CSV table of C-alpha atoms in Angstrom, one decimal:
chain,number,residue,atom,x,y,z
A,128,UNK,CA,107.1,25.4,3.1
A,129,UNK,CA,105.9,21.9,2.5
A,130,UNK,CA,108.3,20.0,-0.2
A,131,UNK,CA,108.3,17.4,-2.4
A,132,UNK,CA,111.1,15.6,-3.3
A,133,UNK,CA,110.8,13.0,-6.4
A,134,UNK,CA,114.3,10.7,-7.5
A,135,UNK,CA,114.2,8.5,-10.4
A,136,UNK,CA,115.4,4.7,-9.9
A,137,UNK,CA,117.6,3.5,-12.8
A,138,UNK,CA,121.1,5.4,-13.0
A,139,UNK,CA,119.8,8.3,-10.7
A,140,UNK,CA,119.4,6.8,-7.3
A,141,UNK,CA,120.7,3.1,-8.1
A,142,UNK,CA,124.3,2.4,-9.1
A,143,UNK,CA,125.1,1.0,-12.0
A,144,UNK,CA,124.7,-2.9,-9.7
A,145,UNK,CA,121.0,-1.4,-10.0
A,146,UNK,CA,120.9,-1.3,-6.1
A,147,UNK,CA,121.1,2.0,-3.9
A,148,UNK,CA,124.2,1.9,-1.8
A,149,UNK,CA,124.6,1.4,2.3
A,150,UNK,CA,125.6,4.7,2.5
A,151,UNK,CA,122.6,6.3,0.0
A,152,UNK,CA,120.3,4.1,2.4
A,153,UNK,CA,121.5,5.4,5.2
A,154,UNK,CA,121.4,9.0,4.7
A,155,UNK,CA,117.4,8.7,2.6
A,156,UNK,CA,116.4,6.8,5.8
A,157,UNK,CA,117.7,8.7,8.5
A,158,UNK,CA,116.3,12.1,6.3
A,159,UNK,CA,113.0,10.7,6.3
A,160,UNK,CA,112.6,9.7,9.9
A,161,UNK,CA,113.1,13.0,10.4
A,162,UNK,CA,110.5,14.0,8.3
A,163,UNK,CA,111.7,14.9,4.5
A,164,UNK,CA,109.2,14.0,2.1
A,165,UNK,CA,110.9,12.0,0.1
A,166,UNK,CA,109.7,9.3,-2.9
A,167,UNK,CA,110.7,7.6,-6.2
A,168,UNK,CA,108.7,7.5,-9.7
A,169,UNK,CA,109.9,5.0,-11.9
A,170,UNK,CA,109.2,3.4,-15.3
A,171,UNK,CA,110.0,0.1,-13.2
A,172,UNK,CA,106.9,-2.0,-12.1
A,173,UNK,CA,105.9,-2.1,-8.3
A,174,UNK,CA,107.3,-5.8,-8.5
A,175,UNK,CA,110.5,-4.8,-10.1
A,176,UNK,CA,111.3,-1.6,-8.3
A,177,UNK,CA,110.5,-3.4,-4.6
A,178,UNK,CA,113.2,-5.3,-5.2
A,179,UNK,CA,115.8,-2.6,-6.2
A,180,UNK,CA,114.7,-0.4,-3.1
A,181,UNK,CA,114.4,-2.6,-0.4
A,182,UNK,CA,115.4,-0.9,2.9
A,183,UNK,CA,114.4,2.0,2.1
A,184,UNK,CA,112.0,2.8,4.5
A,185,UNK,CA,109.2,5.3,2.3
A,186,UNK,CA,106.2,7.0,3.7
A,187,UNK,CA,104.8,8.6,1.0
A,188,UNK,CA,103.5,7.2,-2.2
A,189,UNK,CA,105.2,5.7,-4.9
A,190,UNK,CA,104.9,6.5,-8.9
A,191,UNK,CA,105.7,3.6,-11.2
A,192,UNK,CA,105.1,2.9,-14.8
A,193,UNK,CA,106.5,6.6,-15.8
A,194,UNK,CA,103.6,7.4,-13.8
A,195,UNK,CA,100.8,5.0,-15.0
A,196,UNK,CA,100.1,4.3,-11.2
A,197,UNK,CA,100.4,6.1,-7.8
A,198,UNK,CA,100.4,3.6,-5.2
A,199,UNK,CA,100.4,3.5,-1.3
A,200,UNK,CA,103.6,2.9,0.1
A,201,UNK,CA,102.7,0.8,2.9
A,202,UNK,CA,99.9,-1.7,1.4
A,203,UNK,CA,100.4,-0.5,-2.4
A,204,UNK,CA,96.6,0.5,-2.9
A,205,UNK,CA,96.1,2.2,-6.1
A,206,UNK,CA,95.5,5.6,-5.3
A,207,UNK,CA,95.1,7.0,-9.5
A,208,UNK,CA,95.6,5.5,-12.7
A,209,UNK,CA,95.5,5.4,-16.4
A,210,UNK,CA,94.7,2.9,-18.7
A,211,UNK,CA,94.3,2.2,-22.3
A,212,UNK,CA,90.8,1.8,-24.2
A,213,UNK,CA,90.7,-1.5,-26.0
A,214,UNK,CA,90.3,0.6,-29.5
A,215,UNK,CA,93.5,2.2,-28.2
A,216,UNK,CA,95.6,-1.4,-28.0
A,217,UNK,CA,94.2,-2.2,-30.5
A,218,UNK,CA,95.7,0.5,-32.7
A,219,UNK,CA,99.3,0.3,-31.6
A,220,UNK,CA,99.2,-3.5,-31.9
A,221,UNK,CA,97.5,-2.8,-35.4
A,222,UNK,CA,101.0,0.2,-35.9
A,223,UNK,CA,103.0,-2.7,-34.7
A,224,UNK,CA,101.7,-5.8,-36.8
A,225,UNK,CA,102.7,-3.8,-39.9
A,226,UNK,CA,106.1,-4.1,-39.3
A,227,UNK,CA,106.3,-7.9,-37.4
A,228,UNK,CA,106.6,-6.3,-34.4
A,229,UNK,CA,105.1,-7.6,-30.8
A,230,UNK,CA,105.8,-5.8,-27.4
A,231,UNK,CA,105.2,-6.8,-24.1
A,232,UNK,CA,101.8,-5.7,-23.1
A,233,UNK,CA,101.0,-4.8,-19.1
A,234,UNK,CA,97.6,-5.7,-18.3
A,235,UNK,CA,95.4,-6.3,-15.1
A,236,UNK,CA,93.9,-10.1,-16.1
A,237,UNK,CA,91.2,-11.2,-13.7
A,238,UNK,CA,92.2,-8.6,-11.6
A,239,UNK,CA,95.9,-9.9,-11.2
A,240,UNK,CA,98.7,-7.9,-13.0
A,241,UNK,CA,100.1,-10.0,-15.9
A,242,UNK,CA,102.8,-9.0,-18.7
A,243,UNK,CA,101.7,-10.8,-22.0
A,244,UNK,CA,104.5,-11.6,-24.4
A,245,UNK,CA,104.6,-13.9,-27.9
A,246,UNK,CA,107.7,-15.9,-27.3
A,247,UNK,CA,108.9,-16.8,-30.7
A,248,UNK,CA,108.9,-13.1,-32.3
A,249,UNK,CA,111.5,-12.1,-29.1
A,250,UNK,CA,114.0,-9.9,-30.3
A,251,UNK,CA,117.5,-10.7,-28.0
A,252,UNK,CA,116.8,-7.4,-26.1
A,253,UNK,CA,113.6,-8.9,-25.5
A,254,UNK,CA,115.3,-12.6,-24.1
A,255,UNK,CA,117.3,-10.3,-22.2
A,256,UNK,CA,114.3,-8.5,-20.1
A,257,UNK,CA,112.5,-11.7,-19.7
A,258,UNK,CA,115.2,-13.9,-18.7
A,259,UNK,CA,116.8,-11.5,-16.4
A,260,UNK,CA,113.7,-11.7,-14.6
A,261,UNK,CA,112.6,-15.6,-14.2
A,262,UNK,CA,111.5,-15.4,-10.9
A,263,UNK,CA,109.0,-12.8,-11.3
A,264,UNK,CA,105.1,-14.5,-12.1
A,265,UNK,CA,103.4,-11.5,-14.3
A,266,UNK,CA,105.1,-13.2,-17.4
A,267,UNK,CA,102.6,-14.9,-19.3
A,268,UNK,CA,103.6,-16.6,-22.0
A,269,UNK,CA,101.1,-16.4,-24.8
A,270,UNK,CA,100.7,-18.4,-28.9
A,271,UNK,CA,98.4,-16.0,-30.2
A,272,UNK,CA,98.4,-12.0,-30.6
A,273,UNK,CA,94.9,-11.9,-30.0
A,274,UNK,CA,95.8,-12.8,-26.4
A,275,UNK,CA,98.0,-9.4,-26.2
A,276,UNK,CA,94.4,-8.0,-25.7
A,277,UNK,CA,93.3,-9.7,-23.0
A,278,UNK,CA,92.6,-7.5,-19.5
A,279,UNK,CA,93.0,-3.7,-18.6
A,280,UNK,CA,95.8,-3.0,-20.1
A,281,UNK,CA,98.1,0.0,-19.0
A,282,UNK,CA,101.6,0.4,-21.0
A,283,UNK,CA,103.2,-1.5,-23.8
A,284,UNK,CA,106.8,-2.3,-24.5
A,285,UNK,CA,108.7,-2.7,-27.6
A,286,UNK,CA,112.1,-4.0,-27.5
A,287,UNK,CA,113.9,-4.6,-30.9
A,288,UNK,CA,116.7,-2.4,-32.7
A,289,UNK,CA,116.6,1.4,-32.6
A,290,UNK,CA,115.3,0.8,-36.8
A,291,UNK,CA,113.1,-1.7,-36.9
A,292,UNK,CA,111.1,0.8,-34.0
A,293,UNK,CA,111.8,3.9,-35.1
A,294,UNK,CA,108.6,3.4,-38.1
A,295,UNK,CA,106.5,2.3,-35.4
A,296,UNK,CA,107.3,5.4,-32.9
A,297,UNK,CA,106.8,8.4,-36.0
A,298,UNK,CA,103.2,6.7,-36.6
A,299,UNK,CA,102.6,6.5,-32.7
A,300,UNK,CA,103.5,10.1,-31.9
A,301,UNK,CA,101.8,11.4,-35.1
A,302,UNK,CA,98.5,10.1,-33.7
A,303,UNK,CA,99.4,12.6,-30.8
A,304,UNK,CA,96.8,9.7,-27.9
A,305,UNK,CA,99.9,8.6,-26.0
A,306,UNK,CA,102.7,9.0,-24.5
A,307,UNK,CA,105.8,8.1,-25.7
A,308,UNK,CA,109.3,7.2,-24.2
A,309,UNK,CA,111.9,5.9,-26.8
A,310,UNK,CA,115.4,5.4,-25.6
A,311,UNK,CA,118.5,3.1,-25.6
A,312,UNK,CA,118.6,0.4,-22.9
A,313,UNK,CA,121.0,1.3,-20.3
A,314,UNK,CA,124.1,-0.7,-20.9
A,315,UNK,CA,122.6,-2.0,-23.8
A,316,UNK,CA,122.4,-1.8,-27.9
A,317,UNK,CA,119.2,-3.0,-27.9
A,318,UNK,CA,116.0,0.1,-28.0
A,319,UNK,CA,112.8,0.8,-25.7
A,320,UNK,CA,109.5,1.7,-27.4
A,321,UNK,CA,107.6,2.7,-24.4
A,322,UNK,CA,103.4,3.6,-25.0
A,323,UNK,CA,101.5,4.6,-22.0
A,324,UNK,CA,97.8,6.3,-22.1
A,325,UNK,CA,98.0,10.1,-22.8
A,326,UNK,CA,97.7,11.4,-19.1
A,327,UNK,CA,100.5,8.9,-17.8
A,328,UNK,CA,103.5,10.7,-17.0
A,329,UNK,CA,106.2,11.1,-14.4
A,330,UNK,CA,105.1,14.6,-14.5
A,331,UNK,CA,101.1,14.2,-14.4
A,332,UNK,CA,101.7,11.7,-10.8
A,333,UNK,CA,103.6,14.3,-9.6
A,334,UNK,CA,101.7,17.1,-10.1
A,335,UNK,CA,98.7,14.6,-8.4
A,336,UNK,CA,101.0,13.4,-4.9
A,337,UNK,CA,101.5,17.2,-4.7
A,338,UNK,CA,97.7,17.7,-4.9
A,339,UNK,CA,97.5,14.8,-2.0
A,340,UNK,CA,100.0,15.6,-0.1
A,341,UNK,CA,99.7,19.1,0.1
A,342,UNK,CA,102.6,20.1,-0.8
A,343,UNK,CA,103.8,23.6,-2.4
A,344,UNK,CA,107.6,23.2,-3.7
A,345,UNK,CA,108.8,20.0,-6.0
A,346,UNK,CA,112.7,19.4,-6.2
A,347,UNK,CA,113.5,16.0,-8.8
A,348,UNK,CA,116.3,14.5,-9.9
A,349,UNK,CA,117.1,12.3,-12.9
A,350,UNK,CA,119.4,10.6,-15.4
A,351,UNK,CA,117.0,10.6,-18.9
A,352,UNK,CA,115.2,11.8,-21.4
A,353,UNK,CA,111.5,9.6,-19.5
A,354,UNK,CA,112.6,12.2,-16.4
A,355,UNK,CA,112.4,15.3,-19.2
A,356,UNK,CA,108.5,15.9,-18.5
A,357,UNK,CA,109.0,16.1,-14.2
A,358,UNK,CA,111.8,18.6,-14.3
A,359,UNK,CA,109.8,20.9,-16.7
A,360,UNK,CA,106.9,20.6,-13.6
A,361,UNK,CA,109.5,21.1,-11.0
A,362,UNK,CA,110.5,23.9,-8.9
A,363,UNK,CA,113.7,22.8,-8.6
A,364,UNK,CA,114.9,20.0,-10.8
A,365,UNK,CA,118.8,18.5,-10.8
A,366,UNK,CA,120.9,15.8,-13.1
A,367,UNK,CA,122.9,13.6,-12.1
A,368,UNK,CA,126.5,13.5,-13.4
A,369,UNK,CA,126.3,10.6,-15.3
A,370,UNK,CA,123.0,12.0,-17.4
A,371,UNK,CA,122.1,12.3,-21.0
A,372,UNK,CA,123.4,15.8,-22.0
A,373,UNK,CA,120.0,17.6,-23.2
A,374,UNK,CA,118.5,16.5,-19.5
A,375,UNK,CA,121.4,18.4,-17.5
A,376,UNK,CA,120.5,21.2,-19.8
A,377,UNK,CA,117.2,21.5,-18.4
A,378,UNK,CA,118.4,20.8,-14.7
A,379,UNK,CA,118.8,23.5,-12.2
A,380,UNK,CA,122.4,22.0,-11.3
A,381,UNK,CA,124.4,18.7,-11.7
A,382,UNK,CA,125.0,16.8,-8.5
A,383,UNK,CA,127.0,13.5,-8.3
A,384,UNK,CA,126.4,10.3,-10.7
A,385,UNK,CA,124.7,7.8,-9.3
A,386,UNK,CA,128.1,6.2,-8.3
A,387,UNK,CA,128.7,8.7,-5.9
A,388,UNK,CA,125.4,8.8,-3.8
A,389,UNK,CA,124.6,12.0,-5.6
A,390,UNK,CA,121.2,12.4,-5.2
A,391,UNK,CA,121.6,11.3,-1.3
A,392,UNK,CA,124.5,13.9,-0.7
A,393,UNK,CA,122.5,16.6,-2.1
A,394,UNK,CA,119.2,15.6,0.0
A,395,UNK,CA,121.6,15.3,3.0
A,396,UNK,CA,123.2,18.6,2.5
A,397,UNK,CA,120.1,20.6,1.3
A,398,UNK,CA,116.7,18.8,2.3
A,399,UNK,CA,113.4,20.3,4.2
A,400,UNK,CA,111.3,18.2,6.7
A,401,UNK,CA,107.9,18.8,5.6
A,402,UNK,CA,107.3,21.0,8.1
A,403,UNK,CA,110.0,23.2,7.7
C-alpha cells in the first residue's frame, strides 16, 4: 500500500515559536530517508513556509496557498494551479469597496510573484502581517486600488475585525465561485478573510499529488477549520491536541499538540515507506 501522508504548518507541525522542533526534524527526516511519503500543504506562501521548514529534507511536492499551487520540492516548478479571472477580482474588490475594505492581493506581475497592498487603509492586523515580514520582497506597496488588479492573481486576504469582514464573507459565499477560509489569527484578535478560486483547496492538491504520485491511502493531520476540507478526503485524518474542537470531531483520533511533536510521534510510531 502506497501512502500519502499530508501535515499542516501553523500550530500542527510548528510550535507555537512557528518552527518545527530538533526533535520533530529529526524523527520526519530520518522517516523519510527511509522512504515514508511524507509532505506539508499550507495556507503559507512557498517564501514564507521555506523559512518555517528549513531542514526538513522533502521529496515529494509541496501544497501552499490552501492549495492554490503544487510545487516541486526540489526546484519549486509549478506542477498545477488555480487562478482567478479578472471579472472574478474584480467582484470581490467590487464586495469589498462597499464596505472600505482592501486586502492583500497575491498576484504573479511580469511573471514574478508580488503581494499588492494599499498602505493607508491597513487595519493593525494588517501592520502586523506586513511588518512581521520586512525582509520578504513580494510586498508591493501600491496608491491606487486599480493597481490591486494588476497580474495573475491567485488568493486575496482580508485582515480587519471579525465585523467589519463578516458582511463581506456572507456576500462572498452566497455567490457560491470561491473558496472561503474565515478564521481568527492565531494568537491574535485580529480576523482572516481568505478568497481563493473555486478549485483551490487543501483537499483538491491532495487529491491531485495522490493522482501523481500514485498513491492509494491519505493519512492528514491538522489544527483548523482551512484543514476541515483534507480530512473529509482522507483515509485516515488526525488533530492535534491543541485543535479547534469541531476539527477533532471530524478526526480519526487526537495525537499530541504541536508542543509535543505530535504529528512526528505519531508518523514515528505508525508510518509506511511507500513501498510498504
Amino acid at each position: 500500500m502506497k501512502v500519502l501522508y499530508v501535515s499542516d504548518l501553523d500550530g500542527t507541525l510548528l510550535n507555537e515559536n512557528s518552527s518545527i522542533s530538533e526533535q520533530s526534524l529529526s524523527i520526519l527526516n530520518t522517516l523519510i530517508k527511509k522512504g515514508v511519503a511524507f509532505t506539508f500543504a499550507t495556507a503559507r506562501s512557498l517564501h514564507s513556509a521555506a523559512k518555517v521548514t528549513k531542514g526538513l529534507q522533502l521529496k515529494l511536492p509541496l501544497i501552499v496557498y490552501n492549495g492554490v499551487y503544487v510545487l516541486d520540492a526540489k526546484d519549486h516548478h509549478i506542477l498545477a494551479q488555480q487562478e482567478f479571472t479578472k471579472q472574478q477580482l474584480e467582484q470581490i474588490l467590487r464586495i469589498g469597496d462597499a464596505y472600505r475594505q482592501y486586502p492583500f492581493v497575491y498576484a504573479y506581475i511580469n511573471g514574478v510573484e508580488r503581494v499588492s497592498y494599499l498602505p493607508d487603509t491597513l487595519h493593525p492586523g494588517g501592520w502586523h502581517y506586513r511588518n512581521s515580514r520586512m525582509d520578504d520582497k513580494r510586498f508591493r506597496s501600491i496608491v491606487s486600488a486599480q493597481q490591486l488588479l494588476d497580474g495573475d492573481s491567485f488568493y486575496v486576504t482580508f485582515i480587519n475585525d471579525k465585523e467589519a469582514l463578516q458582511p463581506i464573507y456572507e456576500q462572498l459565499c452566497a455567490l457560491d465561485t470561491f473558496t472561503i477560509t474565515f478564521q481568527k489569527e492565531l494568537g491574535r484578535e485580529e480576523y482572516w478573510l481568505e478568497v481563493m478560486p473555486a478549485t483551490a483547496s487543501k483537499a483538491n492538491a491532495i487529491l491531485k499529488l495522490k493522482e501523481l504520485g500514485g498513491f492509494d491511502h491519505v493519512v492528514c493531520f491538522g489544527d483548523a477549520i482551512n484543514d476541515l476540507p483534507m480530512f473529509q478526503i482522507a483515509d485516515e485524518a488526525y488533530a492535534v491536541d491543541n485543535a479547534i474542537e469541531k476539527l477533532k470531531q471530524q478526526s480519526d483520533g487526537v495525537i499530541g499538540s504541536n508542543e509535543e511533536d505530535g504529528v512526528a510521534r505519531w508518523m514515528q510510531e505508525h508510518a509506511l515507506c511507500v513501498e510498504s
